Short mmCIF file of C-alpha atoms and ligand atoms in Angstrom, two decimals:
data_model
loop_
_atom_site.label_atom_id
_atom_site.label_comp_id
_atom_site.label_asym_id
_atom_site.label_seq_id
_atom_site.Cartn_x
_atom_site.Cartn_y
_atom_site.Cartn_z
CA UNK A 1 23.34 -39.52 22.05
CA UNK A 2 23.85 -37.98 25.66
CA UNK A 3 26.74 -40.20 26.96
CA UNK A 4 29.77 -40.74 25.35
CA UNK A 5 33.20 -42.02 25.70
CA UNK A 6 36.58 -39.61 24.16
CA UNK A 7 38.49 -42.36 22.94
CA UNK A 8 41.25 -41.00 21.48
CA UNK A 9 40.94 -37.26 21.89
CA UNK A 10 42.36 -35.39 24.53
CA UNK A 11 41.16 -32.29 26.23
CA UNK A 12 42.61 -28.99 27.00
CA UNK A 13 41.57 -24.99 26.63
CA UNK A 14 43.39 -22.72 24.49
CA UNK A 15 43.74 -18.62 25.14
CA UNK A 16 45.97 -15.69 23.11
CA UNK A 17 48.78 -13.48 24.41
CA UNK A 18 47.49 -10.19 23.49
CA UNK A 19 43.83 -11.27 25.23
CA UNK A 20 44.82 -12.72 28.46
CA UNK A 21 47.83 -11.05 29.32
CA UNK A 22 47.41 -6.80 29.70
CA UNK A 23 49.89 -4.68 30.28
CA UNK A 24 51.65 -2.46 27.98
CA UNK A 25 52.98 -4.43 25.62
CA UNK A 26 53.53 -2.20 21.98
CA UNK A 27 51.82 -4.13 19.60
CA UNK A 28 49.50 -3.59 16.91
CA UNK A 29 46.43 -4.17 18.68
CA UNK A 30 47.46 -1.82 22.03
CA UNK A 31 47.85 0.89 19.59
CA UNK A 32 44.48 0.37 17.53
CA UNK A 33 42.55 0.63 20.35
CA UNK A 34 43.78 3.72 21.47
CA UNK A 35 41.85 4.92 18.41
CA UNK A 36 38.39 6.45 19.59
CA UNK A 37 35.81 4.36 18.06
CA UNK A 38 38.00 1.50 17.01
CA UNK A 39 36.83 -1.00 19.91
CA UNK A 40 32.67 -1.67 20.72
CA UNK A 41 32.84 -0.49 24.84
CA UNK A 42 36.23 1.07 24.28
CA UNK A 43 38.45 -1.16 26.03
CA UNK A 44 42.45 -2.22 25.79
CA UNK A 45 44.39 -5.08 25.99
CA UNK A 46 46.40 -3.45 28.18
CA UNK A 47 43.87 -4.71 31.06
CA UNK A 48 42.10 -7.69 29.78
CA UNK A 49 43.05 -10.82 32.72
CA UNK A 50 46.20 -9.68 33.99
CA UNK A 51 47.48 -13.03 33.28
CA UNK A 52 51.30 -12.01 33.34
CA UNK A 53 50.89 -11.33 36.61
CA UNK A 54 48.67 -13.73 37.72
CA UNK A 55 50.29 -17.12 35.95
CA UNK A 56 50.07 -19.44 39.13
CA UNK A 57 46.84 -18.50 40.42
CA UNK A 58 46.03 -19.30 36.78
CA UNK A 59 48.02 -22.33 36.28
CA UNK A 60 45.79 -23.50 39.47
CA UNK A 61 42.45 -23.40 37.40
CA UNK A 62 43.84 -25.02 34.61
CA UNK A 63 44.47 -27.90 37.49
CA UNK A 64 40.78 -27.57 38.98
CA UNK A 65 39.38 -28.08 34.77
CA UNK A 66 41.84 -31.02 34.68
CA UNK A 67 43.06 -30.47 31.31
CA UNK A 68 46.01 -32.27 29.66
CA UNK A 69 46.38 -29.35 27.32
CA UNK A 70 46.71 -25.73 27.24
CA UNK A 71 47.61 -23.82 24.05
CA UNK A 72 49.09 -20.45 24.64
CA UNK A 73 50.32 -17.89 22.52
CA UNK A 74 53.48 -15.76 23.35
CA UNK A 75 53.68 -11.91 23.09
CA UNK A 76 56.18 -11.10 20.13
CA UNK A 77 56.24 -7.67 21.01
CA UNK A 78 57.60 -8.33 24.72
CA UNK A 79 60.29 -10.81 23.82
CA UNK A 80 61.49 -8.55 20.64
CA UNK A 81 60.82 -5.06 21.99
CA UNK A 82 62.36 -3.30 18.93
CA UNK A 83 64.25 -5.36 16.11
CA UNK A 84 66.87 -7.76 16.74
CA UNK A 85 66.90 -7.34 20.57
CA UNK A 86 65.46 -9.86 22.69
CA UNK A 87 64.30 -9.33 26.35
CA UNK A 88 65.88 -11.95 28.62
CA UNK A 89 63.41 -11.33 31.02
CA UNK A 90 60.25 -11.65 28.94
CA UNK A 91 61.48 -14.92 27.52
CA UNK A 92 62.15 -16.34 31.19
CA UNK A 93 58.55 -15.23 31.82
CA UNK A 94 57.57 -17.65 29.79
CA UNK A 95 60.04 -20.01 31.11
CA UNK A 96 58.44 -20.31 34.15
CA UNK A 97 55.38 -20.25 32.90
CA UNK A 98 55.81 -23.22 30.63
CA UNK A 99 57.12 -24.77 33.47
CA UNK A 100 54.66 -24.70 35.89
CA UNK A 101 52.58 -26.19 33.40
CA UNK A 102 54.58 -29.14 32.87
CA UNK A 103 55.10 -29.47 36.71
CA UNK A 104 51.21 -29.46 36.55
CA UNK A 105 51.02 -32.19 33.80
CA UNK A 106 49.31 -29.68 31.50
CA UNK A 107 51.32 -30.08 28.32
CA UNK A 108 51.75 -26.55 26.15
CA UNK A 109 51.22 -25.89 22.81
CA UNK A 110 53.04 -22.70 21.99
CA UNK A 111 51.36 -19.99 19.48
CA UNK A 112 54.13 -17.90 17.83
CA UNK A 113 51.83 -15.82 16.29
CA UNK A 114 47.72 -14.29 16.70
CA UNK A 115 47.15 -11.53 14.95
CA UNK A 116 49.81 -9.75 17.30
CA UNK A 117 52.72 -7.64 15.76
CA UNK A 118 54.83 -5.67 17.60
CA UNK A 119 54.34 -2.04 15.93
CA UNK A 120 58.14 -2.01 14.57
CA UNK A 121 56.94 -5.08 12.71
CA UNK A 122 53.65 -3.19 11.83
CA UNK A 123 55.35 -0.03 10.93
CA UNK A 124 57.78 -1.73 8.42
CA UNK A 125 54.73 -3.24 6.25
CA UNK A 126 54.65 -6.77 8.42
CA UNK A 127 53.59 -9.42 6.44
CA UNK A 128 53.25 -7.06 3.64
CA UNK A 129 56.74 -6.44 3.28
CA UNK A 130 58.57 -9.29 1.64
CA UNK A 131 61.26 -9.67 4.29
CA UNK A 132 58.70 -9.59 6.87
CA UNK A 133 59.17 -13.68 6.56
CA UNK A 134 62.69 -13.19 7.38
CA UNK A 135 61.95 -11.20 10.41
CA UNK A 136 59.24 -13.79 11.35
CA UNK A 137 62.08 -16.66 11.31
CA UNK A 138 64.34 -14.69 13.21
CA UNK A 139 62.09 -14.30 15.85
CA UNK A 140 60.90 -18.06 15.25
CA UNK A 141 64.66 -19.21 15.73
CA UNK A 142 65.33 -17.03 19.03
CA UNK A 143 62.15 -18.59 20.74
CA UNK A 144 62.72 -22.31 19.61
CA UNK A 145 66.34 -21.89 20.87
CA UNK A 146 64.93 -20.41 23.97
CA UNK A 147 61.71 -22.20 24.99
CA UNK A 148 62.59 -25.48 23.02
CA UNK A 149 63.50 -27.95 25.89
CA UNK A 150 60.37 -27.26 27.74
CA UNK A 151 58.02 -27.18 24.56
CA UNK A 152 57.87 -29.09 21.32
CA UNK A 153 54.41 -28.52 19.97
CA UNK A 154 53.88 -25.45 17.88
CA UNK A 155 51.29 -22.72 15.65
CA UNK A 156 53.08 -20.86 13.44
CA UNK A 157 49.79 -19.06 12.58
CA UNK A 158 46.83 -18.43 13.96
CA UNK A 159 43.80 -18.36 11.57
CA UNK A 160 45.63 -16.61 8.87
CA UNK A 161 42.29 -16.25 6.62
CA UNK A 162 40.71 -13.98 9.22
CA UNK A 163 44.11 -11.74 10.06
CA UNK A 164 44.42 -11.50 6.81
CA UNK A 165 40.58 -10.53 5.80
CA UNK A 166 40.19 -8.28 8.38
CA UNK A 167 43.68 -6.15 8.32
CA UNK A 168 43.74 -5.89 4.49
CA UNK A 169 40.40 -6.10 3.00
CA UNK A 170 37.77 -4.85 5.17
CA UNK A 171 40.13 -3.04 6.98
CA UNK A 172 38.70 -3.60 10.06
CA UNK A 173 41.70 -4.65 12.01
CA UNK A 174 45.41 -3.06 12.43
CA UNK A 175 46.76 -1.65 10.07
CA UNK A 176 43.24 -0.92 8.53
CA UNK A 177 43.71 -1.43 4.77
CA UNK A 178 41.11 -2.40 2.28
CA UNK A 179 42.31 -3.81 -0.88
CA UNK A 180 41.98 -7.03 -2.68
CA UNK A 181 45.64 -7.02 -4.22
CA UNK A 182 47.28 -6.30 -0.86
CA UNK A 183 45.47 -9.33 0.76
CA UNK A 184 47.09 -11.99 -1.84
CA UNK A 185 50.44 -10.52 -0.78
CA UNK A 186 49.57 -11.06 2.34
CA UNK A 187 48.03 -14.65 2.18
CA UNK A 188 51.11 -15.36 0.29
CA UNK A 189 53.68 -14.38 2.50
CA UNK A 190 51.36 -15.24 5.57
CA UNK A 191 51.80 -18.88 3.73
CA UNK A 192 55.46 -18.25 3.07
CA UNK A 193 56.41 -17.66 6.34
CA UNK A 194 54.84 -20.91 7.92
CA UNK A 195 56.54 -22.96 5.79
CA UNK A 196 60.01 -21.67 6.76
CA UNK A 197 59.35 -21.65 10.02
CA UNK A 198 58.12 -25.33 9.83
CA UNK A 199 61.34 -26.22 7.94
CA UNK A 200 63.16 -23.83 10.39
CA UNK A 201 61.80 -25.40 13.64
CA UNK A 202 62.27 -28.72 12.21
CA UNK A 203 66.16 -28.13 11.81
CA UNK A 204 66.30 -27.01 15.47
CA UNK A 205 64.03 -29.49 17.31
CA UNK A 206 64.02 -32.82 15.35
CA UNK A 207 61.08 -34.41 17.31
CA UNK A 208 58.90 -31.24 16.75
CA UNK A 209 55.59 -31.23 15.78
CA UNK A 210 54.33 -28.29 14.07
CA UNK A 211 51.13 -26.38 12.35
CA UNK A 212 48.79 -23.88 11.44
CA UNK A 213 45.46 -23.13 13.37
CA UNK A 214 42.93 -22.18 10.45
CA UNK A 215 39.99 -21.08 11.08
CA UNK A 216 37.31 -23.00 8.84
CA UNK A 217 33.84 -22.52 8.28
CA UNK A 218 30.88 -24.64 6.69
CA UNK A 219 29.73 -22.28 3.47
CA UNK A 220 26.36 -23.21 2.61
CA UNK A 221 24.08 -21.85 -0.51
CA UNK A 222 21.06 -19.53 1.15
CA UNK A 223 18.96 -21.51 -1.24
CA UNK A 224 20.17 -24.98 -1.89
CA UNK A 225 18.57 -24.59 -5.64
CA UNK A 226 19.74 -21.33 -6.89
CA UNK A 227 22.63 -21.71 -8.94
CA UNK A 228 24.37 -18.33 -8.00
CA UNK A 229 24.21 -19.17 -4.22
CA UNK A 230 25.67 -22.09 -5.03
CA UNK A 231 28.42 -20.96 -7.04
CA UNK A 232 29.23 -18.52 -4.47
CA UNK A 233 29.56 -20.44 -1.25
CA UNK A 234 31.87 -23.02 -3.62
CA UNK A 235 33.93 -19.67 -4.65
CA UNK A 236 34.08 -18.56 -0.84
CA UNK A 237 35.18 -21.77 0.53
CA UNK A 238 37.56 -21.46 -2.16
CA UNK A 239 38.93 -18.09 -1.53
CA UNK A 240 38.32 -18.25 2.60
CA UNK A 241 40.07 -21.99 3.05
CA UNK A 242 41.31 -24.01 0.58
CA UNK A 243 43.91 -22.21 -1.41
CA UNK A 244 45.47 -20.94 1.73
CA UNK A 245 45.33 -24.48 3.46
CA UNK A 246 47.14 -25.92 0.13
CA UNK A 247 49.54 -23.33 -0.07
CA UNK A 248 50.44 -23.59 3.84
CA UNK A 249 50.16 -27.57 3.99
CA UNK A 250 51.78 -28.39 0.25
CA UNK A 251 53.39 -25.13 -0.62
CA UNK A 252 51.35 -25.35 -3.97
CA UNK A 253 49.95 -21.77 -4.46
CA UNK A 254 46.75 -21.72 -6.56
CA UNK A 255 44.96 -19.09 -7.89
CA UNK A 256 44.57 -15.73 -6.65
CA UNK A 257 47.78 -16.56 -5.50
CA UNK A 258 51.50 -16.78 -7.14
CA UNK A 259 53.86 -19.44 -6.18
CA UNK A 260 57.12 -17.53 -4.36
CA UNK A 261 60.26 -17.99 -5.62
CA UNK A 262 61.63 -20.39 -3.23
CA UNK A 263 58.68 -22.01 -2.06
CA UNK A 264 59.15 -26.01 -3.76
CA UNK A 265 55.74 -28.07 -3.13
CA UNK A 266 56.58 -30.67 -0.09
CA UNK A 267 54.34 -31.02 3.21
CA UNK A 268 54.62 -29.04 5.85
CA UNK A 269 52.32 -29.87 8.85
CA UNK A 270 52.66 -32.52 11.20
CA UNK A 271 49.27 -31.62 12.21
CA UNK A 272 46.32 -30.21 11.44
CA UNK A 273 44.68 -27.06 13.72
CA UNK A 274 41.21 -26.65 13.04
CA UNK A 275 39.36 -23.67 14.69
CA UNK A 276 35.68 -23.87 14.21
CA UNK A 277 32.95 -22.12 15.32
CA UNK A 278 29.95 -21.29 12.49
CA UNK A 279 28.30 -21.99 9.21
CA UNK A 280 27.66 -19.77 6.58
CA UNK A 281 25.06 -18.83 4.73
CA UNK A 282 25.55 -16.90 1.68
CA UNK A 283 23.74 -15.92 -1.62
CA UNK A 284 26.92 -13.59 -2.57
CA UNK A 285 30.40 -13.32 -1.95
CA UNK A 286 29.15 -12.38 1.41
CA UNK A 287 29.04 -14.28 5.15
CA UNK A 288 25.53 -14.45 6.76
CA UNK A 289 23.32 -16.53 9.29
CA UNK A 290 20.23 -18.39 7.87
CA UNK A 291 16.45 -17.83 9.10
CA UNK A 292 15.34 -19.81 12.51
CA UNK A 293 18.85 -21.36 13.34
CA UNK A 294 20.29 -21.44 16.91
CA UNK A 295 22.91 -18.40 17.75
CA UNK A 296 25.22 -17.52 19.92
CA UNK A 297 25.69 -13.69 21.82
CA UNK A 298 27.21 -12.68 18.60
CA UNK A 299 24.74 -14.10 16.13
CA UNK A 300 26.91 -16.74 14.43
CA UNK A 301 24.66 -19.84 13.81
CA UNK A 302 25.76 -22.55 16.43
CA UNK A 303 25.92 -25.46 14.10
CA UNK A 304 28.05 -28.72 15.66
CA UNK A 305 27.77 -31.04 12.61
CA UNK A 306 30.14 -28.50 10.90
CA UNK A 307 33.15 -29.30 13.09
CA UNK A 308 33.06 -32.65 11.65
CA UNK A 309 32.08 -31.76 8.41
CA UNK A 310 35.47 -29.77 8.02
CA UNK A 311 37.58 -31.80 9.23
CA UNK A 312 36.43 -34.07 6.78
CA UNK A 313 36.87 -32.28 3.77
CA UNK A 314 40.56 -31.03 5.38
CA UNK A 315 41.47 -34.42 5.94
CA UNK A 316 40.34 -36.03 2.44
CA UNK A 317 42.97 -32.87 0.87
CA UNK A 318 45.35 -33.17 3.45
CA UNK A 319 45.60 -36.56 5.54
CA UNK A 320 47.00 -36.06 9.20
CA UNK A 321 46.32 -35.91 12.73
CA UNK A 322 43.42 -32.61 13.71
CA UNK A 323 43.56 -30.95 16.51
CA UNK A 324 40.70 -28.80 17.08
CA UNK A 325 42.91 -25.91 18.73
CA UNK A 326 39.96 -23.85 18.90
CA UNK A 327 36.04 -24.41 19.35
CA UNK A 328 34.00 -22.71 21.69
CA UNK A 329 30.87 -19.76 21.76
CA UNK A 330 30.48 -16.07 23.08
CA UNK A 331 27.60 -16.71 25.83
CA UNK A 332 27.87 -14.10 28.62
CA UNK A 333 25.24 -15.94 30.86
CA UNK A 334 26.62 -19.02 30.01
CA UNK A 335 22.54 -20.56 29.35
CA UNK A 336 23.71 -22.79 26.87
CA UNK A 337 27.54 -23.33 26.54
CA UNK A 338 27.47 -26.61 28.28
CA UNK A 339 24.96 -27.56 25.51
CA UNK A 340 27.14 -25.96 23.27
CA UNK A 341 30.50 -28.20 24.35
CA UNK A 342 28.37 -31.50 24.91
CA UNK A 343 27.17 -31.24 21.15
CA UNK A 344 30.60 -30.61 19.90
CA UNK A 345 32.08 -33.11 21.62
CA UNK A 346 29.49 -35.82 21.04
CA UNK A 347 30.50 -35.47 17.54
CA UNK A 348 33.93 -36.09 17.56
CA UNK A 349 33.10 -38.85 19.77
CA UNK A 350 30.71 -40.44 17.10
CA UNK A 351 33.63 -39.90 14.26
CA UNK A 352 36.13 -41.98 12.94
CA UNK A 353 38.59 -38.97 12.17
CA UNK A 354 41.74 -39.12 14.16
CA UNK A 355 41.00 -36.24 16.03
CA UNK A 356 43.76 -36.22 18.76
CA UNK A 357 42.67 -33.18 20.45
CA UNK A 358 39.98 -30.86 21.55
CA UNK A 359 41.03 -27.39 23.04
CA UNK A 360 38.00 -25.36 24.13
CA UNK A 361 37.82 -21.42 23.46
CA UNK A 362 38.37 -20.37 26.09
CA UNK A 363 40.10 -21.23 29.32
CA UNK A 364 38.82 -17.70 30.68
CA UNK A 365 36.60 -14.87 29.24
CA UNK A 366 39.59 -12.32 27.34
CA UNK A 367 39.48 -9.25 25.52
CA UNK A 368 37.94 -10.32 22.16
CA UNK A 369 39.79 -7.71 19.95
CA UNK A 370 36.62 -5.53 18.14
CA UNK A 371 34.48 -6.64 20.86
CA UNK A 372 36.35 -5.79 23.60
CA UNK A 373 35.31 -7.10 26.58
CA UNK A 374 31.74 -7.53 25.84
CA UNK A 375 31.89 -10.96 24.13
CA UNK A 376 32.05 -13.64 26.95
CA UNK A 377 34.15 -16.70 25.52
CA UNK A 378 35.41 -18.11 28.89
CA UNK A 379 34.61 -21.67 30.60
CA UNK A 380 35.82 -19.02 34.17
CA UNK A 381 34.27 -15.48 34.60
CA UNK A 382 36.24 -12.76 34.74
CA UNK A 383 35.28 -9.93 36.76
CA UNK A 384 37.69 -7.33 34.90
CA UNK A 385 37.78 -4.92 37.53
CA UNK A 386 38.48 -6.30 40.35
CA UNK A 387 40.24 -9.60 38.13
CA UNK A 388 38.50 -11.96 40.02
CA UNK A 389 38.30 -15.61 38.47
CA UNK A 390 34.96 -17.63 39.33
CA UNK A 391 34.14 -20.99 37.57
CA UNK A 392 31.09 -21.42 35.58
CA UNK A 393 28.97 -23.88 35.40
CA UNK A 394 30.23 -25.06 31.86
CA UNK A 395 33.90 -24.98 33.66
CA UNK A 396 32.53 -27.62 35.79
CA UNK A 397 31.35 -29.63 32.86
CA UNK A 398 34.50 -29.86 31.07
CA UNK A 399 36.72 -30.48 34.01
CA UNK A 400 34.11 -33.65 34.88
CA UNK A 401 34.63 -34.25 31.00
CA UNK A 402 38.04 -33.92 31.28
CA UNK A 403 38.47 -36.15 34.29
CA UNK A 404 36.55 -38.96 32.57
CA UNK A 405 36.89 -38.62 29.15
CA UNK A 406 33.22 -38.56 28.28
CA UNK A 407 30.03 -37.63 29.42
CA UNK A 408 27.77 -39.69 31.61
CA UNK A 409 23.27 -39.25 31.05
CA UNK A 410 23.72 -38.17 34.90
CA UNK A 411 26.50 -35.28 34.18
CA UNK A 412 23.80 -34.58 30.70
CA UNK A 413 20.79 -34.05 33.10
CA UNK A 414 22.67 -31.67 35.68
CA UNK A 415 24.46 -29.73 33.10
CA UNK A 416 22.55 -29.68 29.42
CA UNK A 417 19.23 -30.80 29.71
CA UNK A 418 17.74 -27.77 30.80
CA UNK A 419 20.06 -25.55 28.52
CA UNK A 420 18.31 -24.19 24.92
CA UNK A 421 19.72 -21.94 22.67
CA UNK A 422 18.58 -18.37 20.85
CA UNK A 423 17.36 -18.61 17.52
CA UNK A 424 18.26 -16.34 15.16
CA UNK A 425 14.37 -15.27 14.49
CA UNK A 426 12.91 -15.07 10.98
CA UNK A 427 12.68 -13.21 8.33
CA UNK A 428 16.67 -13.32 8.17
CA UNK A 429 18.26 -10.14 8.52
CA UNK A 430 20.44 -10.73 5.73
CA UNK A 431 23.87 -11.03 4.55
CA UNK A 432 26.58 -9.55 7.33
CA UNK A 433 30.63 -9.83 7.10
CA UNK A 434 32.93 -12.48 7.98
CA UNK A 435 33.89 -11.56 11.51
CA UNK A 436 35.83 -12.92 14.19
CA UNK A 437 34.25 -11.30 15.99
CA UNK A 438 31.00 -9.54 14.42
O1 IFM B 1 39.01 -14.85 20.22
C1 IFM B 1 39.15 -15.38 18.95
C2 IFM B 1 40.54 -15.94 18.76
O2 IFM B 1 41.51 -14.97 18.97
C3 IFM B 1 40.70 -16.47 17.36
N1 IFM B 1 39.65 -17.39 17.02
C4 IFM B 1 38.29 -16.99 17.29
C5 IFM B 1 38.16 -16.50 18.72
C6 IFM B 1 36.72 -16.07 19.00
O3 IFM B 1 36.35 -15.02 18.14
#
């Protein structure tokens, strides 16, 4: 199918604090890469777009891709700059930030947190620590107060399976600990903490609507046969997705888990964010990329059924509305992300999910934390030292998308036609890690 029509979904791009902004924020992820050897070319997100100081020229792009959307995270670390003590100046930042979107028609959708601590949080055993929940909500309650009459759409969480892989079991990511104990504690109190803040926002902002942005993955045996692949991809869709989608959805905590004190089963989403990207393929309790299948810069297996696939299977466990808060592909020549978005989209245009929303990764290439800023993400280029912003070809696309809600077999001859994608060439190298990024 090369035209379609977006009924019901709407379009908009999605970006981080701690990838767009720079500056010298003191989080987790400013200090990290400061470590020699920690990030792929070496970079900080102390440069990445300059955002901060650069919100209207940006706010003018989002205008040019004629979004209705933008999801945008906000910087704990500059609004709390050490415990308890809020920065009036940070949080009117974002004031005017959210407004200028809404004088632009762009509605927000307001991150609270991606992957970003601010290194008091860090140093006192974040998530880790018990009462790093409480902290969380206190935080939660200062910026709902604050932000709440110019935003009513929020994440809680974004893709709390990878954070939490990544920082305490491969120990690839701040603070860098590997152990399998640690990440339940973490998953649960990852878990715990959304569903106080949902209650939490709830209480403040009756008409609020509120979720989690997981990241979710198609697992798929390496050999559809062989009963031990099989077993495993069940086991790591298991461990990766469902038990912490239950626990943050239902508050029911299955095993690996432990149900906190506290925590009574309910439902706590309004919404569901799905960020999808790749399929596994896996013969262990492993993540890798099957033989002869397209790929992206990073080698993740472009695979569009999947988006659809997932949201099925979360909406059969969890009925609600999906947004698809993330979906997009690292392609630094940008050769085939218009295919890339057309394909995507063409599916949720053939579904009968309610998918409400579609917010492409991302509205501009960003620092891509263990990448750095090798990994190109961004529908506009980013020169990075001189900050220059120049729309790409795919930008084009989705703002004609955008404009029309669909895609016409003209706009599929100009922009995808002539696109094709890598293939990850055979004999497959073999299992790798879960990475986001690789
Ligand atoms: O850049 C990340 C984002 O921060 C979280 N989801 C995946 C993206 C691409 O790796």
């Amino acid at each position: 199918m090369h035209a379609f029509t977006l009924k019901n979904c709407e379009l908009g791009v999605a970006t981080a604090a701690t990838q767009i902004e720079g500056g010298h924020a003191r989080t987790n992820w400013h200090r990290w890469a400061e470590e020699p050897g920690r990030i792929k070319d070496g970079s900080s997100p102390a440069r990445a777009c300059d955002h901060w100081n650069r919100v209207p020229e940006d706010v003018a792009l989002l205008t040019d891709l004629n979004v209705q959307h933008y999801r945008m995270g906000l910087e704990w670390a500059r609004v709390e700059p050490s415990p308890g003590e809020f920065d009036s100046a940070a949080i009117d930042h974002y004031r005017d930030e959210l407004g200028r979107l809404i004088d632009a028609g762009i509605k927000p959708l307001v991150t609270l947190h991606h992957f970003n601590n601010p290194t008091w949080f860090e140093d006192a055993a974040g998530f880790l620590n018990p009462d790093g929940t409480k902290v969380f909500q206190q935080y939660t309650q200062r910026m709902v107060s604050a932000l709440g009459d110019l935003v009513n759409e929020w994440i809680t969480i974004n893709e709390p399976n990878i954070y939490a892989t990544h920082a305490y079991y491969f120990g690839v990511w701040p603070p860098g600990i590997r152990s399998l104990k640690t990440l339940t504690h973490v998953y649960t109190n990852l878990a715990a903490a959304h569903i106080d803040a949902y209650r939490l926002i709830h209480e403040l902002q009756p008409d609020a609507r509120v979720g989690v942005a997981q990241h979710l993955r198609v697992f798929r045996p390496r050999i559809a046969w062989h009963p031990g692949h099989w077993a495993s991809a069940q086991t790591m869709e298991w461990l990766f997705q469902r038990v912490i989608t239950k626990a943050m959805c239902k508050g029911r905590f299955l095993a690996p888990l432990s149900q906190p004190a506290g925590i009574r089963p309910g439902i706590y989403y309004d919404f569901h964010g799905i960020n999808y990207y790749s399929r596994s393929t896996v013969s262990r309790l492993d993540d890798g990329v099957g033989a002869d299948v397209p790929i992206n810069d990073l080698g993740w297996e472009i695979y569009p059924q999947g988006l659809i696939e997932v949201a099925n299977w979360l909406h059969e466990a969890h009925p609600g509305p999906l947004y698809v808060t993330e979906n997009g592909t690292a392609n630094s020549d940008d050769g085939f992300r218009s295919r890339f978005i057309h394909e995507h989209l063409a599916e949720i245009a053939a579904s009968d999910l309610p998918i409400e929303r579609y917010y492409h990764w991302s509205f501009m290439d960003n620092w891509e934390w263990l990448e750095g800023e090798s990994a190109r993400f961004g529908l506009i280029r980013v020169n990075y030292e001189t900050q220059e912003r120049t729309m790409r070809d795919s930008g084009r696309f989705f703002s004609e998308i955008a404009a029309q809600r669909g895609v016409t077999e003209e706009m599929y001859q100009r922009y995808v036609a002539h696109q094709i994608y890598s293939r990850n060439t055979p004999p497959n190298p073999g299992p790798s890690r879960i990475t986001t990024p690789g």
